[in-house]
Structure formats: structure tokens, C-alpha cells
Short mmCIF file of C-alpha atoms in Angstrom, two decimals:
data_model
loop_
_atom_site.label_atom_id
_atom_site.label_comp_id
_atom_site.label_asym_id
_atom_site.label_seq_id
_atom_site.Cartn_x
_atom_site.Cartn_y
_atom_site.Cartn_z
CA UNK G 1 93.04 21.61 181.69
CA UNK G 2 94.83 19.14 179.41
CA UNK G 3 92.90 20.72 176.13
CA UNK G 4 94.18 24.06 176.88
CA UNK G 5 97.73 23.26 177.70
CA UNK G 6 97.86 20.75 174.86
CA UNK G 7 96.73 23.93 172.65
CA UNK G 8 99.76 26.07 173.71
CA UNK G 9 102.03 23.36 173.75
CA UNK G 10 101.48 22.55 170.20
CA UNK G 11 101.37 26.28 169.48
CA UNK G 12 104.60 26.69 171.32
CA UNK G 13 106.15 23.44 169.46
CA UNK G 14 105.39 24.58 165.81
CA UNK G 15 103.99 28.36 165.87
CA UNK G 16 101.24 27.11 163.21
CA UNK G 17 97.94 27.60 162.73
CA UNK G 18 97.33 24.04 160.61
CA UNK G 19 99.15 22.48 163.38
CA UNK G 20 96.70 23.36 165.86
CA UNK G 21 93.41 22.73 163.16
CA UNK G 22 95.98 18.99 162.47
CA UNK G 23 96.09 18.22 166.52
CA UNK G 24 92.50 19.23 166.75
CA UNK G 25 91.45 17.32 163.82
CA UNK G 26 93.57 13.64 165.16
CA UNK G 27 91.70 14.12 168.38
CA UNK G 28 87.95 14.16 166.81
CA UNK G 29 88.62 12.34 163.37
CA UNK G 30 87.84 8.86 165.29
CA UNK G 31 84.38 9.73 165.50
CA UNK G 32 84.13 9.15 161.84
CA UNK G 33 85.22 5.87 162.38
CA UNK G 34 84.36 4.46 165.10
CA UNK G 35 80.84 6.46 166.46
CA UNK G 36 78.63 3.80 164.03
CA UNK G 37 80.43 1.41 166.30
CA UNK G 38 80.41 2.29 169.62
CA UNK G 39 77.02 3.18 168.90
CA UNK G 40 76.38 -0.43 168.75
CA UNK G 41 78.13 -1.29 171.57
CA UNK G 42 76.20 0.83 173.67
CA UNK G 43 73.13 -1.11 173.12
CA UNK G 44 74.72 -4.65 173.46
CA UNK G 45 77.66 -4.30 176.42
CA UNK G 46 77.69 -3.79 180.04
CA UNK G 47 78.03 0.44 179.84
CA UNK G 48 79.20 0.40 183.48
CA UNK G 49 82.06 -1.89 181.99
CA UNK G 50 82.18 -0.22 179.07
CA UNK G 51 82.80 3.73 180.47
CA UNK G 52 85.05 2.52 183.18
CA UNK G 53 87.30 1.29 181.11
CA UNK G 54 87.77 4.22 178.83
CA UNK G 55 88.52 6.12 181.26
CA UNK G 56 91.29 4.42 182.61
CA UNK G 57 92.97 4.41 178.91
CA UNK G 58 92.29 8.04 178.45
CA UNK G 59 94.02 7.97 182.07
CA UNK G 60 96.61 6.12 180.17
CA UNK G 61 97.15 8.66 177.07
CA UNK G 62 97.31 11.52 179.86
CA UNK G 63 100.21 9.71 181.49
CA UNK G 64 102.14 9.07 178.31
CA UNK G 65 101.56 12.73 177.28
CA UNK G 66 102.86 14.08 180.50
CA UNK G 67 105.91 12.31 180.61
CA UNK G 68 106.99 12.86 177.08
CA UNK G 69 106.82 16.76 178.27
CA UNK G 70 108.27 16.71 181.76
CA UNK G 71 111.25 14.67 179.77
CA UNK G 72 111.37 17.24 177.52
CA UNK G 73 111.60 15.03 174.83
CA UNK G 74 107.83 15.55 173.49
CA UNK G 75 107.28 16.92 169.92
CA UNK G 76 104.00 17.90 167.62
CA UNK G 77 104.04 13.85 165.98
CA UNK G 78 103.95 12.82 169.60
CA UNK G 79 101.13 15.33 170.29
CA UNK G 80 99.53 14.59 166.93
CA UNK G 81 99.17 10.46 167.90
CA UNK G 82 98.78 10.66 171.46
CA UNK G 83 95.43 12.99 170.55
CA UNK G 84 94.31 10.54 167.85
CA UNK G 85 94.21 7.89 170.50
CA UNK G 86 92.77 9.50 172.81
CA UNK G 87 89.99 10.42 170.58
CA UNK G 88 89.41 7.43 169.57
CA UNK G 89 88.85 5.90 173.57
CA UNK G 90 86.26 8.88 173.87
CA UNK G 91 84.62 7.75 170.28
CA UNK G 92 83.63 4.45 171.69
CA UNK G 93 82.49 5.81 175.30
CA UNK G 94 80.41 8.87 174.07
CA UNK G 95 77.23 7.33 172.72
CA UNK G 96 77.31 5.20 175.84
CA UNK G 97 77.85 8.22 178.02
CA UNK G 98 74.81 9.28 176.14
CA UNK G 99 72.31 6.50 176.24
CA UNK G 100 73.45 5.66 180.04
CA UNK G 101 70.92 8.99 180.75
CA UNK G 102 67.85 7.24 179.44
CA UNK G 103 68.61 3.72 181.69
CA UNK G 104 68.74 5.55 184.93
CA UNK G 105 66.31 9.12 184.85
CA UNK G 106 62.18 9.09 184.22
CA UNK G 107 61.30 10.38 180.85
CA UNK G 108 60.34 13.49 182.40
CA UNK G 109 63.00 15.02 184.06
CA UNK G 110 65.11 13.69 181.19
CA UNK G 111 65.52 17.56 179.67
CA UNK G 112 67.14 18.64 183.53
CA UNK G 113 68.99 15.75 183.58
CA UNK G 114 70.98 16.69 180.14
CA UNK G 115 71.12 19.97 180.93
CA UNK G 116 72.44 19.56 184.22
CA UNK G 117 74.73 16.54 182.70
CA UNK G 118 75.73 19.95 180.19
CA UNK G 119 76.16 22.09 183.27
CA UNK G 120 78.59 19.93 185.13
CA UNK G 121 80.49 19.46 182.13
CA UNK G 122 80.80 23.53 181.41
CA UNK G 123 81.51 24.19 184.88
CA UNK G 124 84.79 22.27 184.10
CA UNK G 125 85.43 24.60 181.64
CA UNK G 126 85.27 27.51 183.51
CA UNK G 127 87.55 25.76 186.44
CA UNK G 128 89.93 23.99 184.05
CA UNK G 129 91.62 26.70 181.38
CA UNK G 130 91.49 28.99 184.29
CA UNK G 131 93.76 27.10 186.35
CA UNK G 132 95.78 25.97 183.29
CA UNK G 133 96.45 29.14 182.35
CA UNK G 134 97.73 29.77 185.82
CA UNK G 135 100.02 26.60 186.01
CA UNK G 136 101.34 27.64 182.11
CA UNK G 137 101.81 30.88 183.33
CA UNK G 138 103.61 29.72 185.74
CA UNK G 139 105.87 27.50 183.90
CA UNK G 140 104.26 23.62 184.65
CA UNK G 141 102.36 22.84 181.95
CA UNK G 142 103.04 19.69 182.58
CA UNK G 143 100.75 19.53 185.64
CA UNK G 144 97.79 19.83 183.62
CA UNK G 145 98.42 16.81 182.06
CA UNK G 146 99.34 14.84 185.55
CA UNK G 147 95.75 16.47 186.61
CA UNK G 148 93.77 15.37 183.90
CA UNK G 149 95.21 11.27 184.36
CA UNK G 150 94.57 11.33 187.91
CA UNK G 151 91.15 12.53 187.36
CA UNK G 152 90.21 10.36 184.89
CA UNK G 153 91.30 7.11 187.13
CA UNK G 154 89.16 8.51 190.04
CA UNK G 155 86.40 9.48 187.24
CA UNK G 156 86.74 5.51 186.54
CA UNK G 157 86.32 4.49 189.66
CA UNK G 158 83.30 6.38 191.05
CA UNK G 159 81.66 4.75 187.58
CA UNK G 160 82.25 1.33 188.74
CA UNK G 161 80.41 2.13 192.05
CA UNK G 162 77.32 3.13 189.85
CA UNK G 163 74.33 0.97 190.23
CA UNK G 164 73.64 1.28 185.97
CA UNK G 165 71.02 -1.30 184.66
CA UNK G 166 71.90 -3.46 182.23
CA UNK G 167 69.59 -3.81 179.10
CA UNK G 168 66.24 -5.74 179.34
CA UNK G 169 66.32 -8.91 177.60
CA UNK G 170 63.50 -7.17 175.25
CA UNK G 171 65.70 -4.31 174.74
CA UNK G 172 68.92 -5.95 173.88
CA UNK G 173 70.70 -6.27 170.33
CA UNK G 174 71.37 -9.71 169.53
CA UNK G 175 71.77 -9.52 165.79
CA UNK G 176 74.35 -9.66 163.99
CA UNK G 177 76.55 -6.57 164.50
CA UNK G 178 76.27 -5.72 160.65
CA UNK G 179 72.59 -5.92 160.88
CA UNK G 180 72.39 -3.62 163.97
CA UNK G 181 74.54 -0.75 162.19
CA UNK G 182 72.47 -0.76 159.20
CA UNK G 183 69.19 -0.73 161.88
CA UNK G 184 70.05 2.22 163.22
CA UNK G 185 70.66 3.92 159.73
CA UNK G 186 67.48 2.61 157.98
CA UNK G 187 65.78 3.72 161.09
CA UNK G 188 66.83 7.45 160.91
CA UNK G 189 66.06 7.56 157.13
CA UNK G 190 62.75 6.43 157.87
CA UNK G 191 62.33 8.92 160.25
CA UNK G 192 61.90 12.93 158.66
CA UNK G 193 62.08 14.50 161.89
CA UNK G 194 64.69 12.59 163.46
CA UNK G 195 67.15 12.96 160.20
CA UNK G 196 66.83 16.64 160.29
CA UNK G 197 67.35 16.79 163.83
CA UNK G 198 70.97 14.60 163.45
CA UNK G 199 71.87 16.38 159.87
CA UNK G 200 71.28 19.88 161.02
CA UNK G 201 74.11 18.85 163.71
CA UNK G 202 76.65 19.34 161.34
CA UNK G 203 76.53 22.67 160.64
CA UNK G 204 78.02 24.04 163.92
CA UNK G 205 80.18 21.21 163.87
CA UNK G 206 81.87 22.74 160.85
CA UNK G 207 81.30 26.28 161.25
CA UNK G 208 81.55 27.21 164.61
CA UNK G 209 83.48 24.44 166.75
CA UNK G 210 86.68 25.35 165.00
CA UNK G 211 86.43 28.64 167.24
CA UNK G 212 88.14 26.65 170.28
CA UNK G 213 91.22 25.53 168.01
CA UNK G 214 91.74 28.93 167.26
CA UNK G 215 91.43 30.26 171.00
CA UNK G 216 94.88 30.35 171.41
CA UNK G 217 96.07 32.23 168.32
CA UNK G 218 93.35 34.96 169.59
CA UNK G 219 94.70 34.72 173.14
CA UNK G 220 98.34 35.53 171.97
CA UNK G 221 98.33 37.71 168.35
CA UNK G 222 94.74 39.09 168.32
CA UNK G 223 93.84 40.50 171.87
CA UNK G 224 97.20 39.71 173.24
CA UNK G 225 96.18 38.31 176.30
CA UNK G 226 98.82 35.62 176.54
CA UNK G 227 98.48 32.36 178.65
CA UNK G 228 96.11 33.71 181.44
CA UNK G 229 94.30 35.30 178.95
CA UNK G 230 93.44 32.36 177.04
CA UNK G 231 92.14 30.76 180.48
CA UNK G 232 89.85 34.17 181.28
CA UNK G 233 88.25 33.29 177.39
CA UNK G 234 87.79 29.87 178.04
CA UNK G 235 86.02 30.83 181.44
CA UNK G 236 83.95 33.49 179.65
CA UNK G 237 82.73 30.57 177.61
CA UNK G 238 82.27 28.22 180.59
CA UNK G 239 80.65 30.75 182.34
CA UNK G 240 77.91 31.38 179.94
CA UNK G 241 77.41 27.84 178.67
CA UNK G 242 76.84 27.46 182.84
CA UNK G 243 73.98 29.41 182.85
CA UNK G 244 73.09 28.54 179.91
CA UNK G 245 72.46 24.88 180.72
CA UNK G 246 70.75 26.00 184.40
CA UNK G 247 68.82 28.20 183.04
CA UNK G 248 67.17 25.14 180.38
CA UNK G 249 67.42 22.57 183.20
CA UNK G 250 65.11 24.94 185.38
CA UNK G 251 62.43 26.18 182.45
CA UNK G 252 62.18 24.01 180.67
CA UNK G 253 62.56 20.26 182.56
CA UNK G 254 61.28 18.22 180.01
CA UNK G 255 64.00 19.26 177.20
CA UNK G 256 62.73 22.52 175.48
CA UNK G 257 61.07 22.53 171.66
CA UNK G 258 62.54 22.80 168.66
CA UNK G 259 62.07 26.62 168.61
CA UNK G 260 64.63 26.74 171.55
CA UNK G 261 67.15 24.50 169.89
CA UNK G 262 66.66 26.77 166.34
CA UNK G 263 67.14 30.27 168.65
CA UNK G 264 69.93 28.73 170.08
CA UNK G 265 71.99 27.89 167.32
CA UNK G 266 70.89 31.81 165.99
CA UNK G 267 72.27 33.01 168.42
CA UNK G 268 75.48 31.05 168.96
CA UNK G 269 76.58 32.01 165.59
CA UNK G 270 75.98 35.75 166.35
CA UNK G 271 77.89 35.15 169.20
CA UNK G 272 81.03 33.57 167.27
CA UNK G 273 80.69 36.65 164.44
CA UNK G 274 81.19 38.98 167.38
CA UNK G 275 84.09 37.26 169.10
CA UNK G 276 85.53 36.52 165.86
CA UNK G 277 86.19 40.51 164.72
CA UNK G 278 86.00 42.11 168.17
CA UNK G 279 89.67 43.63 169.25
CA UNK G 280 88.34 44.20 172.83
CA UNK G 281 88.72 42.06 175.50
CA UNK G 282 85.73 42.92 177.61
CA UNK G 283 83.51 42.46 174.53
CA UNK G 284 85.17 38.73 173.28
CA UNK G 285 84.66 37.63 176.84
CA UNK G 286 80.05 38.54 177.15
CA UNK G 287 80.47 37.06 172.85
CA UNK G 288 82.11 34.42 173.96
CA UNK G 289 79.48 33.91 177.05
CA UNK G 290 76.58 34.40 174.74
CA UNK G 291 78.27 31.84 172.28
CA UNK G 292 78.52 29.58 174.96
CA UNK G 293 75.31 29.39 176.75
CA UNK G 294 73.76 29.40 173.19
CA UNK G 295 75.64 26.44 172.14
CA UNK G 296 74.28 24.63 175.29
CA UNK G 297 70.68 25.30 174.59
CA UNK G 298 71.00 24.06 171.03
CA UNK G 299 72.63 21.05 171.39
CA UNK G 300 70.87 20.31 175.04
CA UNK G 301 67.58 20.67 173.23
CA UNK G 302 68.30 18.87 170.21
CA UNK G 303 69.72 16.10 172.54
CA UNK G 304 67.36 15.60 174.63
CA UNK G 305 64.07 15.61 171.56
CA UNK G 306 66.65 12.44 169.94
CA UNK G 307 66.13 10.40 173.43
CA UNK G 308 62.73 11.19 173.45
CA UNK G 309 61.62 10.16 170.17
CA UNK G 310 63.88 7.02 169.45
CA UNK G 311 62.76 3.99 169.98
CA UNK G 312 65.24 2.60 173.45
CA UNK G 313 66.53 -0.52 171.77
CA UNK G 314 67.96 1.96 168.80
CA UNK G 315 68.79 5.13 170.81
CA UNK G 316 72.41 3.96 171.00
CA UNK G 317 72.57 3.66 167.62
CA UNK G 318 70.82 7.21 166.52
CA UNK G 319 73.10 9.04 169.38
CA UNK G 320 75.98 7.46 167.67
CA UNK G 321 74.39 8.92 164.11
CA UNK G 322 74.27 12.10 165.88
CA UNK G 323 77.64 12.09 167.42
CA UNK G 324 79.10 10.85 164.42
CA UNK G 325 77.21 14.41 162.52
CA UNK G 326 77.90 16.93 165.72
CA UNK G 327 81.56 15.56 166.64
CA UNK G 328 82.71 13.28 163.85
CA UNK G 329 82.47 16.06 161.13
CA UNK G 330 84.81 18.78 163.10
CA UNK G 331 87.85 17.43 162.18
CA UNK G 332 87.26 18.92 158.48
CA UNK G 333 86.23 22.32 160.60
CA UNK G 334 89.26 22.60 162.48
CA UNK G 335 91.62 22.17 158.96
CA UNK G 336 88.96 24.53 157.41
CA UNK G 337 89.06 26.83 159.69
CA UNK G 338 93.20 26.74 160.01
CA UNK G 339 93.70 26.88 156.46
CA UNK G 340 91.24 29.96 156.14
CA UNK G 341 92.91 31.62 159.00
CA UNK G 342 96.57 30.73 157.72
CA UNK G 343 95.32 32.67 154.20
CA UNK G 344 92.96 35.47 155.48
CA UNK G 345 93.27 35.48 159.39
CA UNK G 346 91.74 34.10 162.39
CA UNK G 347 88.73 36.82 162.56
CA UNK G 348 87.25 36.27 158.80
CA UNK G 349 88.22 32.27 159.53
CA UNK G 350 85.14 33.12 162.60
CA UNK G 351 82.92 35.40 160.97
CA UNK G 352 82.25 33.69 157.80
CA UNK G 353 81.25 30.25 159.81
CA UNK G 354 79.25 32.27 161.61
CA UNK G 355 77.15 33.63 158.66
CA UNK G 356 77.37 30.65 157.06
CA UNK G 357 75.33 28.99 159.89
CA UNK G 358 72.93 31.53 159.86
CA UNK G 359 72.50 31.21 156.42
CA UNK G 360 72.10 27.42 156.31
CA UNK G 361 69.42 27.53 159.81
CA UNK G 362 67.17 30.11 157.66
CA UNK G 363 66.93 27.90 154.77
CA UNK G 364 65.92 24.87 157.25
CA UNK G 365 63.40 27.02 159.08
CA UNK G 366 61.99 28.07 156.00
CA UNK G 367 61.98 24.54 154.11
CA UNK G 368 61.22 22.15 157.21
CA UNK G 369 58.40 23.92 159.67
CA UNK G 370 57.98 20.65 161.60
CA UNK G 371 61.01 21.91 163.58
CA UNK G 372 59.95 24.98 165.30
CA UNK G 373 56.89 22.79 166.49
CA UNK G 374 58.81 19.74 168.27
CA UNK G 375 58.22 19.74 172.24
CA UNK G 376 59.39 17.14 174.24
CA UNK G 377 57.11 16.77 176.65
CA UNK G 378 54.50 16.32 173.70
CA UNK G 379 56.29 13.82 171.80
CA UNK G 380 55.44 9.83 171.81
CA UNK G 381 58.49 8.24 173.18
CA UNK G 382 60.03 5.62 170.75
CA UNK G 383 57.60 6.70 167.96
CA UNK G 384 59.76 8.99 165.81
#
């Protein structure tokens, strides 16, 4: 709720394409930062502490964001900080949101569990820019942003009642923290598979992402859809990223093979070339569903073969390595993406990061084999 409604509120503040690639880009450029980090942290703290905590400050940031707009006093710099702090709470939580998986599900239901972990996090997205579109619609946008603070305090909460294990003594990082950042990175170098498997992240985080900073521009100048509109997209994509993660939880339990995760990114960026020049709504709502359940099965896959093959005392530190590829690299997307769209429009700004990506996965099907034999129920935990 609070993603879409900060979208149109910045789009409603400054009418700008950049602006909305800028707010984007504040919200995710952390991850750059900080992902090496937290990365760390997830393999030394108390995670129960740790994820309970940052949700109450992104509880915080919600607060702030919704009184500056039910004042009526908020404006794009306000907007521009607010998501750059927020971002950065989430940088240090997501690796432990990660790695917390691994501590409390058997190796081989791990695939279900991140694909049902994907599922309850998409069927958010088809209940929350639905109902924000509703409440924009109907003129409190600021309720999205009350929503989102409460939620995120009970969110808090119900962590804290979580019985989460604490690292084994054998497991734990008691080095220095310089030596365990440059661990993790040695580590993944060493490892051919595994640095393929966190590189090849960053494509879509370049060339495809951007598509949900742009959402609203095709919401309100391309299909002209308006408000609700934008909240029947975003629920076309939740719908199919749904299925899409029920559909790998059920087949394939264990986490899929790296055939699955290569299809799946195919596919997502046929998806996003179809959406991107499609004038129909019907049609931009099944792209946008293929895009999304595509997207799940790629990054659901690829997710789950990293837990699999890391070693446990680093896999906070390679999730972080992969965060910091899938998540910490969008930031240049979104301006990329904005700045093409500002110059040619949003459609080409889609297409061509679609056929880029399908340019780049050919090359690394062609040039690195290895992939489209990973399985993850054949691979030798902690091995590489």
C-alpha cells in the first residue's frame, strides 16, 4: 500500500518521470552500502533482535511520512529522505530475513519454504495496490501510509514471539568484522557456480525492476487507467507472481534447477517487452501476470540453489553478495530507466531492458553450461 501511494504522491508532487526513477533510486541505493554489512550481522547477532527492531523503525519512517501528508506540508525532498531511510532499515534486515529460512526449515523442504515465503509476500501485492488505489481514489492517501506503520509494529511483534535459534557456537563469526566481509567475498570468487549465480542477479535488477517505478506513468498517460487502474496492474502482477510461487513450492519442493531459474528469467523479460508496448489493458494485465510469476520462479530458484550450496557459517554473507547484485544495483535501473523514458518514452524505456536481458541470459547459457544442470536436491550442502 505505502509503495503505491508513495508512487502517485511523488507523481502528483512533481509530474516527473526522474522524480519517480530519484524516489525509487533513495529507497534501494542503501543496499549498496550497507548489504556487505548487514550481511555480516546476520551471521553474528541475535536475528530475532535484529528483524524486530527494523521493523519498528520502518514503523517509524511510515509514521513520519504520514503525518507530513495529512499536514499537508509534505514535499518530494521529504519523500526523497524519508525513502532513503527507510531503505536503508530494510538493507540491514534483508539478508537476515534471508538466512533466518535456513535456521528454522530441513534442507529439504527449503525450496517450498522460499517459495511459499515468495507467495505470502506477492499475495500482499495483489491485496495492497488494490486497496490503495481504492483509498487514493477515494481521496486518503494518507491511510496507506497509517496502514503500512501499524502493520509493521504488529509485524514486529509477532517476530519477537518467534522461537528463532541463535547460531551454534561452531557456526558463529567471531572475527574481526573486516575479516568476515572479505570471507564472504573471497569465498564467492572461489566459487564458479556460486559467482554466476549472484552476478547473473543483476541483470533484471537493471533491466526489468525499473518496470514498477514506471507503473504509474503507464497507469495515468499510457493506458489511462488512473488511480484504480494502477492498483488492477499491480494485482495483475501479484496475481501471477502468486501462482507463480505455488506452483514452484508444490513441483518442485526442494528449490527447482537451474534450467527453471534460466526459463524464468526468459520469460519474465518477454513478459516486460509485452507490457512495455501493449496499449490494451486486458493484454498489460496476463504480461504483467506472466512477468510476475516468471520473476518469482527465477529469483525463488536462484535463491533457494545459494542456501543450498553455501557453506551456513557464510550464507549470511553470500545472501548479502546477492542482495547487494539483485537489489543494491536497481537504483542505477530506476534513473536509467527514467531518463530513457523522459527522452524516448516509457514503452521503449521497457522493451529495450527486456531484450537486453534476453540478450545477456543467451550469452550465459551459451558460455556457462554448468547452469542449466544445477538441482537442488542434488547439490552437497555447504560445498559450493
Amino acid at each position: 500500500m505505502q509503495a503505491t501511494a508513495q508512487g502517485w504522491l511523488v507523481l502528483s508532487l512533481t509530474d516527473s518521470n526522474i522524480a519517480l526513477g530519484a524516489t525509487s533510486a533513495a529507497a534501494t541505493a542503501p543496499i549498496l552500502f550497507l548489504s556487505i554489512l548487514a550481511g555480516v550481522l546476520a551471521d553474528r547477532v541475535d536475528l530475532r533482535r535484529l528483524l524486530a527492531g527494523a521493523q519498528l523503525a520502518a514503523a517509524g519512517v511510515a509514521a513520519i511520512l504520514a503525518i507530513l501528508t495529512m499536514t499537508r506540508v509534505v514535499e518530494f525532498w521529504h519523500v526523497l529522505v524519508l525513502a532513503f531511510v527507510s531503505g536503508a532499515v530494510g538493507a540491514l534486515a534483508t539478508p537476515a530475513f534471508q538466512a533466518v529460512v535456513s535456521t528454522i526449515v530441513d534442507r529439504s523442504a527449503i525450496g517450498s519454504a522460499i517459495a511459499l515465503n515468495s507467495a505470502q509476500f506477492n499475495l500482499s501485492r495483489v491485496l495492497g495496490p488494490t486497496v490503495a488505489g481504492l483509498v487514493i481514489a477515494a481521496g486518503s492517501l494518507v491511510l496507506a501510509f497509517w496502514a503500512n506503520a501499524i502493520g509493521l509494529v504488529i509485524v514486529a511483534i509477532l517476530i519477537w514471539t518467534l522461537p528463532i535459534r541463535r547460531a551454534s557456537s561452531a557456526a558463529r563469526v567471531e572475527a574481526s568484522l573486516w575479516a568476515n566481509l572479505t570471507d564472504g567475498i573471497r569465498y564467492v570468487r572461489a566459487e564458479r557456480t556460486i559467482a554466476i549465480l549472484v552476478l547473473l542477479a543483476a541483470v533484471p535488477a537493471l533491466f526489468i525492476l525499473n518496470y514498477l517505478v514506471l507503473m504509474p506513468v503507464f497507469a495515468r498517460d499510457i493506458l489511462k487507467i488512473g488511480a484504480p487502474g494502477l492498483g488492477l496492474l499491480n494485482a495483475s502482477l501479484g496475481v501471477g507472481a502468486l501462482s507463480g510461487a505455488l506452483l514452484v513450492a508444490i513441483l518442485r519442493p526442494s528449490g527447482g534447477s537451474g534450467r527453471l531459474m534460466m526459463v524464468g528469467l526468459g520469460s519474465a523479460s518477454v513478459g516486460l517487452i509485452v507490457f512495455g508496448l501493449s496499449p490494451w489493458l486486458p493484454l498489460s494485465c496476463v504480461a504483467l501476470a506472466a512477468l510476475g510469476a516468471s520473476q518469482v520462479a527465477y529469483y525463488a530458484t536462484t535463491n533457494t540453489l545459494i542456501q543450498v550450496l553455501v557453506w551456513p557459517r557464510l550464507r549470511g554473507r553470500v545472501l548479502s553478495l546477492y542482495i547487494l547484485t539483485s537489489l543494491g544495483v536497481i537504483p542505477f535501473g530506476n534513473l536509467l530507466a527514467g531518463a530513457i523514458a523522459e527522452e524516448f518514452g516509457p514503452p521503449l524505456a521497457l522493451a529495450g531492458g527486456g531484450t537486453v536481458t534476453l540478450m545477456i541470459l543467451a550469452i550465459v547459457a551459451i558460455n556457462f553450461p554448468v547452469l542449466r544442470g544445477l538441482r537442488a536436491e542434488h547439490a552437497p550442502s555447504g560445498t559450493g
